[in-house]
mmCIF file of C-alpha atoms in Angstrom:
data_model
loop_
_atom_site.group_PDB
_atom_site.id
_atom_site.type_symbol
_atom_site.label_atom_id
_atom_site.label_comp_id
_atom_site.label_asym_id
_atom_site.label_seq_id
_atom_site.Cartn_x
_atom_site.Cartn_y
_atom_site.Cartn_z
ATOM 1 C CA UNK A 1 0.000 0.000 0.000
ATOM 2 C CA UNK A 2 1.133 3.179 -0.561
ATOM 3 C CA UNK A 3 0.322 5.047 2.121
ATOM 4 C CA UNK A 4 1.537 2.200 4.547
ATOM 5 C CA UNK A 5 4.714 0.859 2.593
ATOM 6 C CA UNK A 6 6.408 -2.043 2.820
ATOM 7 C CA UNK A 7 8.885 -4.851 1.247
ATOM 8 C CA UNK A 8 8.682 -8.236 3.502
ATOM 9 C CA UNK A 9 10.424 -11.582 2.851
ATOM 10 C CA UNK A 10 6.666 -12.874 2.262
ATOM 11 C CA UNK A 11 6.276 -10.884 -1.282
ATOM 12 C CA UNK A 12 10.163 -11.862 -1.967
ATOM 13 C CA UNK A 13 9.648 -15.401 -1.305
ATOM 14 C CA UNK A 14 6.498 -14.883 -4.536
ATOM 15 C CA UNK A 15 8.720 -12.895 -6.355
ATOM 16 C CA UNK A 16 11.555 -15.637 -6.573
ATOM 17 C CA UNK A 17 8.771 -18.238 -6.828
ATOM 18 C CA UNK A 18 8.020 -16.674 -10.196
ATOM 19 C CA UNK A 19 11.567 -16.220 -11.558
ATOM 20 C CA UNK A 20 11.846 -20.518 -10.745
ATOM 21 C CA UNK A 21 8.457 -21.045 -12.109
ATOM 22 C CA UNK A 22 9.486 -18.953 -15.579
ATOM 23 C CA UNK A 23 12.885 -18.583 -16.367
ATOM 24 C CA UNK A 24 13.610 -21.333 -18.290
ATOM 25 C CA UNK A 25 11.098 -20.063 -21.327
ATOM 26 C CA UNK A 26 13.000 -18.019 -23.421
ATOM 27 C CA UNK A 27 10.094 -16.060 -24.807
ATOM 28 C CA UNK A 28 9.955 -14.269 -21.459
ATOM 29 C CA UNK A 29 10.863 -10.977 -22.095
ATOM 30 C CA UNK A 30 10.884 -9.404 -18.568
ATOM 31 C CA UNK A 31 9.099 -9.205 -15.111
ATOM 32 C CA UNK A 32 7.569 -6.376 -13.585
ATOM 33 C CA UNK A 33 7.601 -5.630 -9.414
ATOM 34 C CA UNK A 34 4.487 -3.669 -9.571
ATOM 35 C CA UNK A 35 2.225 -2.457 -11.441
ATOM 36 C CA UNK A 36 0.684 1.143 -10.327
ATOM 37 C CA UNK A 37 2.349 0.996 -6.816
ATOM 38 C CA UNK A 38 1.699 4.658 -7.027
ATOM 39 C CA UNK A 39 -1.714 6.136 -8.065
ATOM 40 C CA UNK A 40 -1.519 9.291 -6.041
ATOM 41 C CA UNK A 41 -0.122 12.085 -6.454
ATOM 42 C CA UNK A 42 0.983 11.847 -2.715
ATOM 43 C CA UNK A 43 2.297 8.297 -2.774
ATOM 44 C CA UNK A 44 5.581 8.930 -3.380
ATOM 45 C CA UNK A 45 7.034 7.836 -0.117
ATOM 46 C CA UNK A 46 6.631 4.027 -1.680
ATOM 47 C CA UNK A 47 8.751 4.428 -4.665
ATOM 48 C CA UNK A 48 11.862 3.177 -2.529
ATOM 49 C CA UNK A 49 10.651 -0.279 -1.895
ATOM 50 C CA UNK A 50 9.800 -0.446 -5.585
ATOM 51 C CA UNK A 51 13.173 0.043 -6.626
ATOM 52 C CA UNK A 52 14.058 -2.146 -3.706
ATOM 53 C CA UNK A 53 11.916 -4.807 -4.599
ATOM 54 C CA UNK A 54 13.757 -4.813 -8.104
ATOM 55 C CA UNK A 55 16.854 -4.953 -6.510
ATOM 56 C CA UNK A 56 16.678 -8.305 -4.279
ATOM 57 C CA UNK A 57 14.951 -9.594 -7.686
ATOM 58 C CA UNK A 58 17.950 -9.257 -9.732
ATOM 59 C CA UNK A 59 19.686 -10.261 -6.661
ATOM 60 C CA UNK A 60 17.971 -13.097 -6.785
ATOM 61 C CA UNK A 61 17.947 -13.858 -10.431
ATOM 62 C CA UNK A 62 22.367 -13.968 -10.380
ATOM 63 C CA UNK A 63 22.467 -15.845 -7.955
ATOM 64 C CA UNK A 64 20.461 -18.928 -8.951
ATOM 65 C CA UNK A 65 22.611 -18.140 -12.123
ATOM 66 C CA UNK A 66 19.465 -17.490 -14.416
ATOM 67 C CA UNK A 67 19.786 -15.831 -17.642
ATOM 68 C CA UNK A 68 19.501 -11.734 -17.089
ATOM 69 C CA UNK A 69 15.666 -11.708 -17.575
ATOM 70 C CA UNK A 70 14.788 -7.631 -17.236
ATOM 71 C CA UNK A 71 13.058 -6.197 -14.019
ATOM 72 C CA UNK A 72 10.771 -3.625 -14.570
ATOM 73 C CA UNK A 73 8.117 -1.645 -13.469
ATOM 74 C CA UNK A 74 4.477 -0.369 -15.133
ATOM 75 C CA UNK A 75 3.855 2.851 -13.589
ATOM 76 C CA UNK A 76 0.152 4.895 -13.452
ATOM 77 C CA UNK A 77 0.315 8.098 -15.594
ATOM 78 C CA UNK A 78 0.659 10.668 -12.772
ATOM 79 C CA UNK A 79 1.753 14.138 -13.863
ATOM 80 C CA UNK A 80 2.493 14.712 -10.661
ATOM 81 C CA UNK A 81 5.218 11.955 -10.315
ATOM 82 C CA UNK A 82 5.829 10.511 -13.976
ATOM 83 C CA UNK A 83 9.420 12.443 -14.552
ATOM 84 C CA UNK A 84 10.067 11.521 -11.268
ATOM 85 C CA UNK A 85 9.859 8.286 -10.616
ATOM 86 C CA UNK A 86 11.042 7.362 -14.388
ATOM 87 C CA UNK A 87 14.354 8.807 -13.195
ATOM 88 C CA UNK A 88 14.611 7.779 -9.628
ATOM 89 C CA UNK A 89 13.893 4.002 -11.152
ATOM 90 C CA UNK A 90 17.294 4.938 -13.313
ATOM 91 C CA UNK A 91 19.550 7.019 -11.254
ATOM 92 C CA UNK A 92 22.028 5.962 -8.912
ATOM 93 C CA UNK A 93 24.636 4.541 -11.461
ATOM 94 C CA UNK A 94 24.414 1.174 -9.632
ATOM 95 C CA UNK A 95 22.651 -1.140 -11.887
ATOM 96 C CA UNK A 96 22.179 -3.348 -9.397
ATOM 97 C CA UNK A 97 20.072 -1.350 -7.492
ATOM 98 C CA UNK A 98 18.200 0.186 -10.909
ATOM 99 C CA UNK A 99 14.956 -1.214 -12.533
ATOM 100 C CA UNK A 100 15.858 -2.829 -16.245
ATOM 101 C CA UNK A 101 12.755 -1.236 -18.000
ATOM 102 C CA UNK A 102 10.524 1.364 -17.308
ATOM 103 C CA UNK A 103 7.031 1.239 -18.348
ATOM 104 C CA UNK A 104 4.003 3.650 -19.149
ATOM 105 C CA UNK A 105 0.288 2.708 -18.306
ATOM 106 C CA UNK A 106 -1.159 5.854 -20.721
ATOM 107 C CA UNK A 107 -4.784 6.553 -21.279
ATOM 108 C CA UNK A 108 -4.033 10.188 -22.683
ATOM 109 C CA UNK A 109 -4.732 9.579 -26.653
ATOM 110 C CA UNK A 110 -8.715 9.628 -26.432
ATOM 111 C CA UNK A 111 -11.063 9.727 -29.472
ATOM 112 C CA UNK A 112 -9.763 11.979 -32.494
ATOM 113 C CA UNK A 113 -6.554 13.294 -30.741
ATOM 114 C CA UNK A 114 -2.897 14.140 -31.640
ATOM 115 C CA UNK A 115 0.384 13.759 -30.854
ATOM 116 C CA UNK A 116 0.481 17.053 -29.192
ATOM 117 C CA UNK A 117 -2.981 17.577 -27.833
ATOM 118 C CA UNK A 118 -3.108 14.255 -26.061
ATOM 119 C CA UNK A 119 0.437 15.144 -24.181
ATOM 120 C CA UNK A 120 2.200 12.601 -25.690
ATOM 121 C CA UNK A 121 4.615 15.014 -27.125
ATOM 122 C CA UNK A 122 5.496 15.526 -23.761
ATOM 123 C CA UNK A 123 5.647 11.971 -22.743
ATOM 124 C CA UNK A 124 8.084 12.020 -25.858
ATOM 125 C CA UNK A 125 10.199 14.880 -24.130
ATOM 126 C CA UNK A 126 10.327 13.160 -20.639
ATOM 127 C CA UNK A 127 11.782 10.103 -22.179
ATOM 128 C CA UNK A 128 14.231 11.358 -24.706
ATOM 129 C CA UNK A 129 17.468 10.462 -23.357
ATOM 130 C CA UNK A 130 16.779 7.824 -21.058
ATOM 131 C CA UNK A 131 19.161 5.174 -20.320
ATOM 132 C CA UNK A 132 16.843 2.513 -19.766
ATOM 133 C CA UNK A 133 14.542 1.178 -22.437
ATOM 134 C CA UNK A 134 10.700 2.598 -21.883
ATOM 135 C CA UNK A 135 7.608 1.678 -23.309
ATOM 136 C CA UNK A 136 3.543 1.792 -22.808
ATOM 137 C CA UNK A 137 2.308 -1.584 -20.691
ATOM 138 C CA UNK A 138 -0.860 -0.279 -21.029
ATOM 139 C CA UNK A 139 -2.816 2.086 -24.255
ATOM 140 C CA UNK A 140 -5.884 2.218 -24.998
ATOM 141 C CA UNK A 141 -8.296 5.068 -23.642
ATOM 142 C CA UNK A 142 -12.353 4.220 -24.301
ATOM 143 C CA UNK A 143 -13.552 7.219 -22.958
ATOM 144 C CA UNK A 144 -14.468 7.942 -26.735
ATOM 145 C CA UNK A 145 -15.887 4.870 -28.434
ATOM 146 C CA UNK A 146 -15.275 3.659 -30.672
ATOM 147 C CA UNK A 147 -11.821 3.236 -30.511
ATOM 148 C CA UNK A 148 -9.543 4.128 -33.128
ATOM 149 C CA UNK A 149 -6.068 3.682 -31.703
ATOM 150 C CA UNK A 150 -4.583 6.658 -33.436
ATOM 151 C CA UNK A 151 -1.913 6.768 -30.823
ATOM 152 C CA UNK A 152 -0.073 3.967 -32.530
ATOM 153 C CA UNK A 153 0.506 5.593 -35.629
ATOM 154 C CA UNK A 154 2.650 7.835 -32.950
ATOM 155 C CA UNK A 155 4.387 5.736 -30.894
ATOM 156 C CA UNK A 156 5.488 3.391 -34.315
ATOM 157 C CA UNK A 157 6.362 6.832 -35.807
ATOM 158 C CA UNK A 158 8.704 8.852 -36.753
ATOM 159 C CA UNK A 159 7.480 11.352 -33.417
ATOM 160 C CA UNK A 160 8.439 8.461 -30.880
ATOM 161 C CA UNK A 161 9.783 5.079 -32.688
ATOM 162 C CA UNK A 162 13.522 5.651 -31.897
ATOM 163 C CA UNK A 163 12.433 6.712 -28.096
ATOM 164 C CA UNK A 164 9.547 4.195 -26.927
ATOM 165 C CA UNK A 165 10.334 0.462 -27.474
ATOM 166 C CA UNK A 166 6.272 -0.295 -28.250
ATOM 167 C CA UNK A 167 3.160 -0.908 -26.463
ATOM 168 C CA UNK A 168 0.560 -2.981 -24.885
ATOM 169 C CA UNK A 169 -3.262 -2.742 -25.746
ATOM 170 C CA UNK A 170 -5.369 -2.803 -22.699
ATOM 171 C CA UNK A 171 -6.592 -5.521 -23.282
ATOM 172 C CA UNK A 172 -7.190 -9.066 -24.620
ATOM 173 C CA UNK A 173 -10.707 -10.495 -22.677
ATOM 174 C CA UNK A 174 -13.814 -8.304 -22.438
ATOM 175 C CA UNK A 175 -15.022 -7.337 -19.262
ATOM 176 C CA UNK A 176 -16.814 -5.237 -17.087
ATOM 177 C CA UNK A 177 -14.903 -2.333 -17.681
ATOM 178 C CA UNK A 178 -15.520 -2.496 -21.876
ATOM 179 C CA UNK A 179 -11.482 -3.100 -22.875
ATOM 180 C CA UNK A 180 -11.547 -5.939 -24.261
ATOM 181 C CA UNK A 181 -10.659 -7.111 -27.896
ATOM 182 C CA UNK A 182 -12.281 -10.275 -27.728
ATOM 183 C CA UNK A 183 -14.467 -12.145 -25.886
ATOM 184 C CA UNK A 184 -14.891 -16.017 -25.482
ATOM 185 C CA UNK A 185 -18.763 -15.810 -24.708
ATOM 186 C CA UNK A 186 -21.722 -14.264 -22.938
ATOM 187 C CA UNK A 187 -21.329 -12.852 -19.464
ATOM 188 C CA UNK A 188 -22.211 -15.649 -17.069
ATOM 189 C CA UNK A 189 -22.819 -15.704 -13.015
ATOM 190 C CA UNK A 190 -20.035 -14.467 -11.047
ATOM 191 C CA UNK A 191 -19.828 -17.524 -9.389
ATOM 192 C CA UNK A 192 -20.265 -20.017 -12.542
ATOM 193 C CA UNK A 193 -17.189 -22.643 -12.937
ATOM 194 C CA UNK A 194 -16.398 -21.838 -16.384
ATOM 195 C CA UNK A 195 -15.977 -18.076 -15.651
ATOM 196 C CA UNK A 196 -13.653 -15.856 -13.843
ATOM 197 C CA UNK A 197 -15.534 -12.676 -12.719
ATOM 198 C CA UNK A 198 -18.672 -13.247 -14.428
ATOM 199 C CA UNK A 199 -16.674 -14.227 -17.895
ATOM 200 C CA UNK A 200 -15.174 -16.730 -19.715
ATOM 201 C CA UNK A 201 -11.727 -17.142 -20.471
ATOM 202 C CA UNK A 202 -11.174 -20.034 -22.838
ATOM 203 C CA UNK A 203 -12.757 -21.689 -26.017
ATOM 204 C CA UNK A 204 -12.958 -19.994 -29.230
ATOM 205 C CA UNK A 205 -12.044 -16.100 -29.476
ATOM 206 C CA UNK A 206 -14.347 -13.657 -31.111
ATOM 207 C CA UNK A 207 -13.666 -10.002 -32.129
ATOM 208 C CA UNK A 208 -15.037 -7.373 -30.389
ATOM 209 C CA UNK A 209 -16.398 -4.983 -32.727
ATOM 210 C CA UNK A 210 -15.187 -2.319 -34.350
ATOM 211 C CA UNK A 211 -12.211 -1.848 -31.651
ATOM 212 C CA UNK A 212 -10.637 -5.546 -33.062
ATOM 213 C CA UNK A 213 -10.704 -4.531 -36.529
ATOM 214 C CA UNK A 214 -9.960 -0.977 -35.629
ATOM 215 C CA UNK A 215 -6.838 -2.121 -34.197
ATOM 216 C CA UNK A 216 -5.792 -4.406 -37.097
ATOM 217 C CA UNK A 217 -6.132 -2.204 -39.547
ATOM 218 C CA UNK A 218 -4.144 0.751 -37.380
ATOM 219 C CA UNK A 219 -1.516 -1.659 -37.051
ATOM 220 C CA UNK A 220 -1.411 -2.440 -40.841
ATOM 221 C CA UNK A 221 -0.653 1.185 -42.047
ATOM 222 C CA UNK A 222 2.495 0.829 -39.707
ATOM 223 C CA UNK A 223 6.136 -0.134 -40.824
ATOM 224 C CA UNK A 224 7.982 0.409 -37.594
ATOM 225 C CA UNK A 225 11.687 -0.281 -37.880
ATOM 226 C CA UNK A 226 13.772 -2.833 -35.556
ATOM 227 C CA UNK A 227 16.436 -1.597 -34.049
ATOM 228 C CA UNK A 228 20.012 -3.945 -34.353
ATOM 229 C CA UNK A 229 21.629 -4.549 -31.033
ATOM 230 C CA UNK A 230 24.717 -3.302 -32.126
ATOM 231 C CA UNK A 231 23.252 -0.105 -32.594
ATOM 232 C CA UNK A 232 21.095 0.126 -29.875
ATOM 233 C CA UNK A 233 24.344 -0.222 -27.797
ATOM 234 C CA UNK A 234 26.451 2.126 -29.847
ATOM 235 C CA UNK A 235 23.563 4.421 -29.003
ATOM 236 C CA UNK A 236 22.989 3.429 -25.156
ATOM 237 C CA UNK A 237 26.380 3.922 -24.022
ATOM 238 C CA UNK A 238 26.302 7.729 -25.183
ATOM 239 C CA UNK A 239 23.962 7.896 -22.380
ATOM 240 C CA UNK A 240 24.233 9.421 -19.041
ATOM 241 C CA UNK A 241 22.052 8.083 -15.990
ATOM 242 C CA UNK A 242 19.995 10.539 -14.774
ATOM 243 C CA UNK A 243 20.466 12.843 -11.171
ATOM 244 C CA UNK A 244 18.562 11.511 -8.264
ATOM 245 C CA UNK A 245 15.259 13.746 -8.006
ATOM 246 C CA UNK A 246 15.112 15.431 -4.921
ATOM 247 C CA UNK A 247 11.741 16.378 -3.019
ATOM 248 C CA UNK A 248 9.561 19.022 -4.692
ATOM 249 C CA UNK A 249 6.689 20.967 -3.309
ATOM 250 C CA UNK A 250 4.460 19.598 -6.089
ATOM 251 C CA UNK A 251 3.877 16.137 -4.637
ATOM 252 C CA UNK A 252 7.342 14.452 -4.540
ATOM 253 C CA UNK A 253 8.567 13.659 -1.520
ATOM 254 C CA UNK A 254 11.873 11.631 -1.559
ATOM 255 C CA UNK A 255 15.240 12.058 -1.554
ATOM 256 C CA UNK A 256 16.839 9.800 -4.627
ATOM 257 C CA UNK A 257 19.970 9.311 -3.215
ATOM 258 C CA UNK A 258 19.011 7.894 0.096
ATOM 259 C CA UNK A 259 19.738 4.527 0.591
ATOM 260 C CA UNK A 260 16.962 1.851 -0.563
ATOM 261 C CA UNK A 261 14.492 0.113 2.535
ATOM 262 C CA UNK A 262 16.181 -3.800 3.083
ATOM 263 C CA UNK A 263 13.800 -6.449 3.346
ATOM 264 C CA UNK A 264 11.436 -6.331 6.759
ATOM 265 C CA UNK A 265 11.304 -2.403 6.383
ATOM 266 C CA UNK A 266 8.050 -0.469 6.481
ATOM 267 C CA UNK A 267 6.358 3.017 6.792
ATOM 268 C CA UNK A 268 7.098 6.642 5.036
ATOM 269 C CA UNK A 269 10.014 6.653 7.756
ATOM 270 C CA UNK A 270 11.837 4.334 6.115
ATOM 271 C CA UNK A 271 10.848 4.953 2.995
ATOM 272 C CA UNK A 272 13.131 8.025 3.183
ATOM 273 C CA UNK A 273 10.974 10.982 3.000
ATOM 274 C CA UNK A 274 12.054 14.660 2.705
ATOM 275 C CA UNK A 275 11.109 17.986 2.966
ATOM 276 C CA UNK A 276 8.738 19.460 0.679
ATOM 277 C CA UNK A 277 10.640 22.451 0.160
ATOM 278 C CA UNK A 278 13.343 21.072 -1.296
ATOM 279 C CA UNK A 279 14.945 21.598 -4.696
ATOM 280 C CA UNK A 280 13.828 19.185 -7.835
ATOM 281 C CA UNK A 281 16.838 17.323 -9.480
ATOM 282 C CA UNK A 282 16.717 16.603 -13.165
ATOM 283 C CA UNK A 283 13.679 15.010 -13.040
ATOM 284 C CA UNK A 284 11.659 18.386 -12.610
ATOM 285 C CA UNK A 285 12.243 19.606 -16.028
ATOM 286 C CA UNK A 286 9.600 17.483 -17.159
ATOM 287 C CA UNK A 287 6.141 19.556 -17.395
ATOM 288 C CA UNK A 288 2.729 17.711 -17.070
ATOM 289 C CA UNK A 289 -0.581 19.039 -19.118
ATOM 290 C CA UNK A 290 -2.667 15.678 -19.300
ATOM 291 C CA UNK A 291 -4.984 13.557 -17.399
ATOM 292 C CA UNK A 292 -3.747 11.102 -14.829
ATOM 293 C CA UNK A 293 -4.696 7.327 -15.733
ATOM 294 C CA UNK A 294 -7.235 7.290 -12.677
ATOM 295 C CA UNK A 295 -9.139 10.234 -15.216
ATOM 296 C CA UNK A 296 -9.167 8.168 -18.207
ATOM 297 C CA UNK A 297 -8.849 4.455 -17.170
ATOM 298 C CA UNK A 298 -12.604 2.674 -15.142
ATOM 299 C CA UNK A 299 -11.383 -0.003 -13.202
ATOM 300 C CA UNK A 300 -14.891 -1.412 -13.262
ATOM 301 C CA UNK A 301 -13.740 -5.090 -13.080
ATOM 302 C CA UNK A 302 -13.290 -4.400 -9.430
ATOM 303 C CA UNK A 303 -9.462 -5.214 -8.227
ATOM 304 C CA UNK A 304 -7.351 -5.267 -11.654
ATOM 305 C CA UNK A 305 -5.142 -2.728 -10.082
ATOM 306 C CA UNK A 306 -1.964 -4.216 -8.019
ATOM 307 C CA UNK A 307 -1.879 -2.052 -4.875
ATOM 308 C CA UNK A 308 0.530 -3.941 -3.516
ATOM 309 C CA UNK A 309 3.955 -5.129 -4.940
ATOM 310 C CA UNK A 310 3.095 -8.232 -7.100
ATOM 311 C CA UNK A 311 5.065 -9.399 -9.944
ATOM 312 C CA UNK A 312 3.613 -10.222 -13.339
ATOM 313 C CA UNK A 313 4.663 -10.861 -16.732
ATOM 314 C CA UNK A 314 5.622 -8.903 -19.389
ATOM 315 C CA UNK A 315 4.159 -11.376 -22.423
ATOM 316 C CA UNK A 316 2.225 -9.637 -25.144
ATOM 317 C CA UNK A 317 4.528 -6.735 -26.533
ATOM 318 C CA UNK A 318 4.525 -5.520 -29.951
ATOM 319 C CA UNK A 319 7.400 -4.674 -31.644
ATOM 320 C CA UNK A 320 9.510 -4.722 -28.493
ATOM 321 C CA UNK A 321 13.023 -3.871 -28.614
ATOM 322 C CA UNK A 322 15.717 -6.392 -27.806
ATOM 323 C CA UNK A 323 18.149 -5.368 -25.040
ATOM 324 C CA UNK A 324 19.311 -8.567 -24.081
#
């Protein structure tokens, strides 16, 4: 929780149980160690134990001698806190102790948008220059049916393609909340066998209509261009890891260079807060003039949201570049 923080051996113990479960398929293309930890503008006293979290994964992960699957996180799309925590994730210059990926859950690009209207010009700016690769684990506002997904064209375009490594569309099954691509069936009873939530989850796939079809033919105007991994390293080690944020009187409240919470720690206290007054590192150059996802994004299916720090998979990415 974010108010109440915390990293305990309990949620380590589940996060190594996944890396045993999963690291010997070599289509896995990362693992996440939260997904919306923060979705406040005033929970940034948690962002510690998420980088902390990431650490004792990776830890973890060497030590059982396990190929060097990427640790990430998928962040809510908080104004407030987006520069920020993108480059506390990064900064330190201890990649041991820094997230592999960083990743964008963005319901901005609504209806008949644009690149600049919808902010993501200044998602585009935030992220230009970072050392880490960064891309959108979840796209795909509704708030304007039907949807078009013109923010594709976008990110595979010549205004983000050699910044933003892809994107996830939110999302595959149908459900309450009207996301869905496909569906495998009626709604049933929440409590029927065959359905999780009131809905079915296997059988035969059938297009949701006219967001499936909207989608595939988005997708099929689009020729994005790989990226070698020669040249994405020529490219990465011109880099420079970003300065440690420090607190800012606009909702950020840690100090970045602090040292991370160890496993059993809890509370703000140890989370490392800092005084509001403060002076914003690097981070704070980034400006914010769009909706946060909790504006844009109904979580109507009742508990999709990971308050806590789970870890899930990273499995359905288009077009995602290859760091490893």
């Amino acid at each position: 929780m974010q108010e109440e923080p915390m990293f305990n051996q309990t949620q380590l113990n589940d996060f190594e149980a996944v890396l045993d479960a999963f690291h010997g398929y070599d289509n896995l293309a990362g693992v996440f160690v939260g997904n919306e930890v923060l979705s406040f503008a005033n929970g940034s006293t948690a962002a510690p134990y998420i980088k902390a979290a990431a650490k004792y994964v990776k830890a973890y992960r060497d030590s059982k001698g396990y190929r060097t699957i990427p640790v990430g996180y998928s962040a809510a799309d908080i104004p407030e806190l987006r520069p920020y925590l993108q480059d506390f994730l990064a900064c330190g210059g201890n990649a041991s102790e820094t997230v592999d990926f960083f990743s964008l859950n963005a319901y901005e690009w609504c209806g008949a948008s644009s690149y600049t209207v919808s902010g993501y010009s200044q998602l585009e700016a935030n992220a230009t220059g970072y050392p880490l690769p960064i891309f959108f684990s979840e796209t795909g506002c509704n708030t304007v049916p039907p949807r078009t997904f013109g923010d594709q064209a976008a990110i595979f375009g010549s205004e983000m393609v050699d910044t933003w490594s892809g994107a996830i569309i939110y999302e595959w099954i149908e459900e309450a909340n009207n996301f869905g691509l496909i569906s495998y069936g009626p709604e049933v009873a929440a409590t029927a066998t065959e359905g999780v939530g009131g809905f079915i989850r296997s059988g035969t796939p059938t297009p949701i209509s006219p967001d499936f079809t909207n989608l595939m033919n988005q997708w099929a105007t689009l020729t994005p261009t790989g990226v070698a991994l020669s040249a994405y390293s020529a490219s990465g080690s011109s880099l420079s890891t970003p300065a440690c944020p420090t607190s800012t009187p606009n909702g950020w409240m840690i100090n970045g260079n602090a040292a991370l919470p160890s496993v059993g720690q809890s509370g703000a206290a140890t989370a490392v807060t800092a005084s509001a007054t403060g002076t914003a590192g690097s981070a704070g150059s980034g400006t914010a003039s769009s909706p946060s996802a909790s504006a844009t994004k109904s979580t109507a299916n009742g508990g999709r949201e990971i308050v806590g720090m789970t870890i899930a998979l990273a499995i359905v990415m288009l077009s995602f570049i290859v760091w490893l």
